Amino acid sequence: MPASAKSLHLNQALKRYFGHDSFRPLQKEIIDETIAGRDVFALLPTGGGKSLCYQLPAIVDKGLTVIISPLIALMKDQVDGLEANGIHATYLNSSLNKTDAKQRYAKLFSGEYKILYVAPERLMLSGFLQDLKQWNVCRFAVDEAHCISEWGHDFRPEYRQLSKLRNFFPDTPFMALTATATERVRNDIVLQLRLKNPKSFVASFNRPNLTYRIETKQAVFRQILNFIQTKPFESGIVYCYSRKATEQLADRLSQNGIEALPYHGGMTPKKRAENQEAFIRDECKVMCATIAFGMGIDKPNVRYVIHQDLPKNIEGYYQETGRGGRDGLPSDCILFFSPGDVAKQLQFIAEIKYIKERDVAKDQLRQMVHYAESKECRRKVLLGYFSEEWTDGNCGNCDNCMQPKESFDGTLPAQKFMSCIFRVGQVSNFGVGINHIVDILLGSKNEKVRKWGHDRLSTYSIGQEHKRKEWQAFGRELIRDGYIDQNAENFGTLSLTSKGRQALRDRSSIELTRPSVIPEKAPRVTASTGNIDCDETLFATLRSLRKEIADEQGVPAYIIFSDVSLREMARDFPVNEDQLSEISGVGIKKLEAYGETFIEAIKEHLQSNPDVERFD
Ligand code: ADP
Ligand code: ZN
């Protein structure tokens, strides 16, 4: 087939089976290469659309595509999703009973499926590879491929067995896909899977639909509640530092009428699975979780990810926020930040036994704090962490770009702060923390100040013109900018760096961030904008219709239609099958299965609301 006919063919299959009009970045290139028979390595961020990269080739090629995935719990949903699009697929894992497995084997031998999901350990069961040989396998796709590498954060020993696969299938094209891989892990994946001269694709890690925001943590429960109340019908995740905190938060939210459940590693596997299932099926809106939650959560319509406490590192934070907005619709990522959290984490870090590990943890925390306190574009800092440069200037979708922070000539307060550290060092042979310095500057009469004679220092009480919170912020900014060192091992005690000493001596001018006025009441966090504008009443109607159908069929709602599809319907009001098939996510199979029902609902809405607003 000539290249142009082939692409037409791919585009048609994309619309027919998945209902999408165009490819996401790199999808087309990846698909072309694997169809041409080459090995492929693909690094796409969460929500980048990795599944389509092996599902679409599976449809257009002859033979069986075998997908290796560690996430047994997800296989059923994925297969349900494919079947809902009219693609014959199945999975084999330990959750099946004998009769069921037998039936599936029979159909595999008779070539009825296009796609088979298996866990890596299954491949090594005796006889399985021999069976595979008879199933006309045209491609292997290894999902979550970073699990094969010991250098990665999620190494799974059973993945190591995959290196044997190549012996059995020397000429079958392999694909390796992942959302997390450093250079080292990337090379390791290629090596371990013995990919042959693979074509590598690395997509941008930018997630344009995510809004990043940092909020000052004050009355954090109130702040979270206020925010969630602005999104009563949406799903979200709140990450908490401790197991106990997840349970407390879920309780308090429930008491306030919000369907919330906890999720953490201390719960029984059964309870964890139940809560996760409730979340995926939209029966619980808010998941209050530790970082144990989320790996392989495929739910596309998570509309917000809140961090109640400071994450330990940027990598984790990026992955956790990445679970929002997989469907491409606007989603909020809010981090509640307080310096107290930093101090708490520094204490934990100080208890780490091995110096090397401790240094790594400290460095990661430093970068995390920098992210939280920076005046720069949040996107720029995040992408920079992954060595990706952000060159587009104002991103228009983070707090710092939307409400830039002002700086001012902070030479005077900086001088006061630093000379106070210097004076303390002259009279006391021990270091003190940030709050003690602020106490001195504000002229506090507390016990330590008096006991240590710090009320007799020349810097005592010279800082009345600023509030305590402001002084704390200045102090932290001076630490960030390298004028002051904060010792993690020693309770966060402060000392001047050589840069700080020099600035003090030379009275060099120093810029500081103007403190934002901190409101008395807990600030209201506003929700993001930029959604697909649509008739919200109709959207709500279609959403409950979707839920009814999903419950009847025992599948998650998003398997019926995505939020994107429903929003487009509530914007374009399709009233016949032709119009409905224009909607993104509506392929042939779904048109047949649900077209009439949804068209009826839309017509009914138009009849009872003759003057609906048009969104064009
Ligand atoms: P990943 O595994 O990379 O995190 P998924 O494969 O789960 O991403 O896809 C994320 C979402 O994007 C899914 O809801 C999927 O339907 C949607 N999607 C994938 N490709 C496209 C496309 N070309 N156009 C529109 N939506 C897409
Ligand atoms: Zn920005």
XYZ file of C-alpha atoms in Angstrom, residues 49-341:
293
model
C -1.933 8.328 24.804
C 0.425 5.373 24.996
C -2.293 2.715 24.711
C -3.328 3.897 21.293
C 0.247 3.391 20.065
C -0.163 -0.370 20.323
C -3.921 -0.693 20.052
C -4.268 0.922 16.661
C -1.482 -1.138 15.015
C -3.105 -4.207 16.528
C -6.287 -3.438 14.623
C -4.744 -2.737 11.258
C -2.168 -5.557 11.313
C -2.885 -9.240 10.917
C -2.151 -11.402 13.945
C -2.148 -11.005 17.689
C -0.614 -8.093 19.595
C 0.623 -9.151 23.028
C 0.720 -6.436 25.672
C 2.768 -7.030 28.766
C 1.636 -5.017 31.735
C 2.286 -5.316 35.464
C -1.111 -3.933 36.346
C -3.344 -6.963 36.619
C -6.119 -4.954 38.238
C -6.364 -2.774 35.159
C -6.491 -5.445 32.509
C -10.211 -6.010 32.788
C -11.041 -2.342 32.344
C -8.715 -2.074 29.386
C -10.249 -5.081 27.702
C -13.756 -3.772 28.454
C -12.749 -0.477 26.892
C -11.489 -2.191 23.736
C -14.559 -4.374 23.437
C -16.741 -1.274 23.829
C -14.961 0.045 20.744
C -15.542 -3.188 18.856
C -12.030 -4.596 19.174
C -11.662 -8.226 20.192
C -9.345 -8.415 23.136
C -8.733 -10.541 26.178
C -6.402 -11.009 29.106
C -4.850 -13.890 30.964
C -3.952 -13.547 34.611
C -4.270 -15.242 37.949
C -7.711 -13.756 38.606
C -9.426 -16.068 36.088
C -11.019 -19.360 37.015
C -10.166 -22.527 35.099
C -13.166 -22.665 32.794
C -12.815 -19.039 31.881
C -9.118 -19.383 31.135
C -9.764 -22.487 29.057
C -12.294 -20.691 26.894
C -9.862 -17.892 26.291
C -7.091 -20.301 25.329
C -9.387 -21.949 22.810
C -10.155 -18.612 21.204
C -6.473 -17.689 21.176
C -5.736 -20.875 19.273
C -8.470 -20.129 16.783
C -7.167 -16.582 16.258
C -10.232 -14.696 17.454
C -8.473 -11.927 19.322
C -6.465 -8.962 18.109
C -5.075 -8.096 21.527
C -3.941 -10.115 24.521
C -2.923 -8.603 27.861
C -0.636 -10.659 30.080
C 1.403 -10.095 33.209
C 5.131 -10.794 32.857
C 5.098 -13.747 35.223
C 2.646 -15.569 32.964
C 5.138 -15.593 30.095
C 7.441 -17.772 32.135
C 4.847 -20.381 33.095
C 5.799 -23.677 31.562
C 4.513 -24.132 28.053
C 3.254 -20.580 27.672
C 5.912 -19.440 25.243
C 5.291 -22.544 23.129
C 1.598 -21.665 23.064
C 2.406 -18.113 22.079
C 4.353 -19.456 19.135
C 1.128 -20.833 17.741
C -0.935 -17.704 18.144
C 0.489 -15.754 15.250
C 1.956 -12.976 17.376
C 2.675 -9.926 15.231
C 3.958 -7.582 17.961
C 4.936 -7.368 21.629
C 4.264 -4.174 23.529
C 5.875 -3.845 26.943
C 3.945 -1.253 28.926
C 5.434 0.441 32.000
C 8.753 -0.657 30.581
C 10.736 1.168 33.286
C 9.777 -1.700 35.637
C 12.529 -3.724 33.988
C 15.281 -1.470 35.259
C 16.871 -1.646 38.652
C 17.813 1.995 38.222
C 14.193 3.026 38.089
C 11.893 3.745 41.005
C 9.587 0.843 40.326
C 11.754 -2.150 39.575
C 9.861 -5.437 39.340
C 12.005 -8.561 39.308
C 9.486 -10.477 37.191
C 10.110 -7.968 34.394
C 13.682 -9.178 34.170
C 12.417 -12.439 32.700
C 11.327 -10.519 29.652
C 14.849 -10.513 28.315
C 14.290 -14.166 27.427
C 11.375 -13.299 25.203
C 13.633 -12.153 22.420
C 15.187 -15.641 22.048
C 11.814 -17.063 21.261
C 10.757 -14.257 18.974
C 13.850 -12.901 17.293
C 11.966 -11.327 14.398
C 8.778 -10.033 15.996
C 8.690 -6.249 16.474
C 8.891 -5.053 20.082
C 7.590 -1.845 21.566
C 8.657 -0.502 24.954
C 6.494 2.237 26.465
C 6.850 4.238 29.641
C 6.035 7.577 31.240
C 9.035 7.606 33.529
C 12.575 7.122 32.495
C 15.802 8.900 33.007
C 18.553 8.528 30.425
C 20.023 5.654 32.382
C 16.736 3.778 32.704
C 16.040 4.393 29.034
C 19.294 2.733 28.011
C 18.686 -0.081 30.415
C 15.250 -0.789 28.931
C 16.705 -1.021 25.432
C 19.449 -3.299 26.697
C 17.313 -5.590 28.837
C 14.587 -6.081 26.248
C 17.279 -6.480 23.619
C 15.548 -4.071 21.305
C 17.105 -4.149 17.866
C 18.259 -0.798 16.586
C 15.118 0.747 18.041
C 13.614 4.002 16.987
C 13.303 6.190 20.091
C 10.572 8.720 20.684
C 10.634 11.103 23.609
C 7.694 13.446 23.935
C 7.619 16.724 25.780
C 6.723 16.371 29.432
C 4.642 19.480 29.346
C 1.018 18.909 30.282
C -0.656 22.003 28.868
C -4.071 21.316 30.389
C -2.798 21.179 33.971
C -2.935 24.389 36.004
C -0.241 24.490 38.683
C -0.823 26.509 41.814
C 0.816 26.836 45.195
C -1.290 28.050 48.101
C -0.119 29.153 51.501
C -1.210 26.449 53.901
C -3.240 27.941 56.704
C -6.444 26.266 57.681
C -5.831 23.527 55.220
C -8.999 21.531 55.735
C -11.136 24.624 55.124
C -9.065 25.469 52.068
C -9.488 21.987 50.608
C -13.176 21.860 51.430
C -13.783 25.264 49.835
C -12.078 24.156 46.693
C -13.845 20.809 46.419
C -17.183 22.505 46.983
C -16.613 24.441 43.776
C -16.473 21.109 41.904
C -19.207 19.007 43.421
C -19.561 16.609 40.493
C -15.912 16.137 39.656
C -13.397 13.521 40.753
C -10.149 14.386 42.451
C -7.264 13.069 44.494
C -5.863 14.595 47.672
C -2.403 13.357 48.564
C -1.489 13.396 52.262
C 1.775 12.699 54.002
C 0.592 10.049 56.438
C -1.852 7.169 56.504
C -3.643 8.680 59.442
C -4.057 11.976 57.638
C -5.789 10.270 54.705
C -8.343 8.736 57.047
C -8.933 11.935 58.965
C -9.394 13.917 55.804
C -11.771 11.363 54.262
C -13.813 11.411 57.483
C -14.037 15.158 57.684
C -14.929 15.513 54.024
C -17.624 12.879 54.422
C -19.021 14.731 57.425
C -19.290 17.730 55.145
C -21.317 15.832 52.585
C -18.522 14.959 50.171
C -18.085 11.367 49.075
C -14.503 10.654 50.063
C -12.525 7.512 50.879
C -9.013 6.868 52.142
C -6.329 4.814 50.422
C -2.995 3.817 51.914
C -0.579 0.926 52.251
C -1.774 0.039 55.739
C -5.225 -1.010 54.579
C -5.989 -4.605 53.599
C -5.551 -5.299 49.888
C -9.268 -5.999 49.705
C -10.272 -2.677 51.221
C -7.772 -0.858 49.028
C -9.147 -2.500 45.899
C -12.706 -1.652 46.962
C -11.944 1.996 47.521
C -10.041 2.278 44.279
C -12.903 0.635 42.427
C -15.399 3.058 43.986
C -13.273 5.943 42.792
C -12.898 4.602 39.257
C -16.635 4.002 39.058
C -17.425 7.553 40.225
C -19.083 6.319 43.387
C -16.593 8.154 45.503
C -15.545 11.587 44.319
C -12.446 12.216 46.346
C -9.621 9.831 47.025
C -7.626 10.836 50.111
C -4.430 8.913 49.594
C -0.806 8.467 50.370
C 1.556 8.114 47.456
C 0.765 4.397 47.486
C -2.184 5.357 45.298
C -2.122 6.041 41.636
C 0.282 3.840 39.739
C -1.707 2.675 36.769
C -4.871 4.547 37.599
C -6.339 4.983 34.177
C -9.246 7.195 35.120
C -9.186 9.941 32.514
C -11.437 12.473 34.244
C -9.558 13.251 37.446
C -10.199 16.999 37.551
C -7.876 17.976 40.390
C -4.902 16.685 42.308
C -4.304 18.370 45.638
C -1.196 17.969 47.774
C -2.155 18.651 51.345
C 1.479 18.269 52.412
C 4.773 18.952 50.729
C 5.924 16.065 48.496
C 9.425 14.724 49.039
C 10.657 15.319 45.537
C 9.715 16.813 42.209
C 9.696 13.511 40.361
C 6.962 12.154 42.627
C 5.064 15.425 42.521
C 5.125 15.428 38.733
C 3.857 11.850 38.527
C 1.127 12.493 41.092
C -0.130 15.685 39.477
C 0.135 13.872 36.145
C -2.787 11.691 37.137
C -5.055 14.674 36.621
C -6.567 15.493 33.244
C -5.542 12.540 31.142
C -8.471 13.296 28.867
C -6.869 16.629 28.000
C -9.490 18.788 29.729
C -8.362 21.509 32.146
C -7.463 20.182 35.576
C -6.059 21.763 38.716
C -2.931 20.850 40.620
C -2.790 22.611 43.970
C -0.024 22.278 46.479
C -0.531 23.613 50.004
C 2.770 24.846 51.241
C 3.943 25.800 54.685
C 7.473 26.261 55.983
C 6.476 24.058 58.904
C 6.278 21.148 56.467
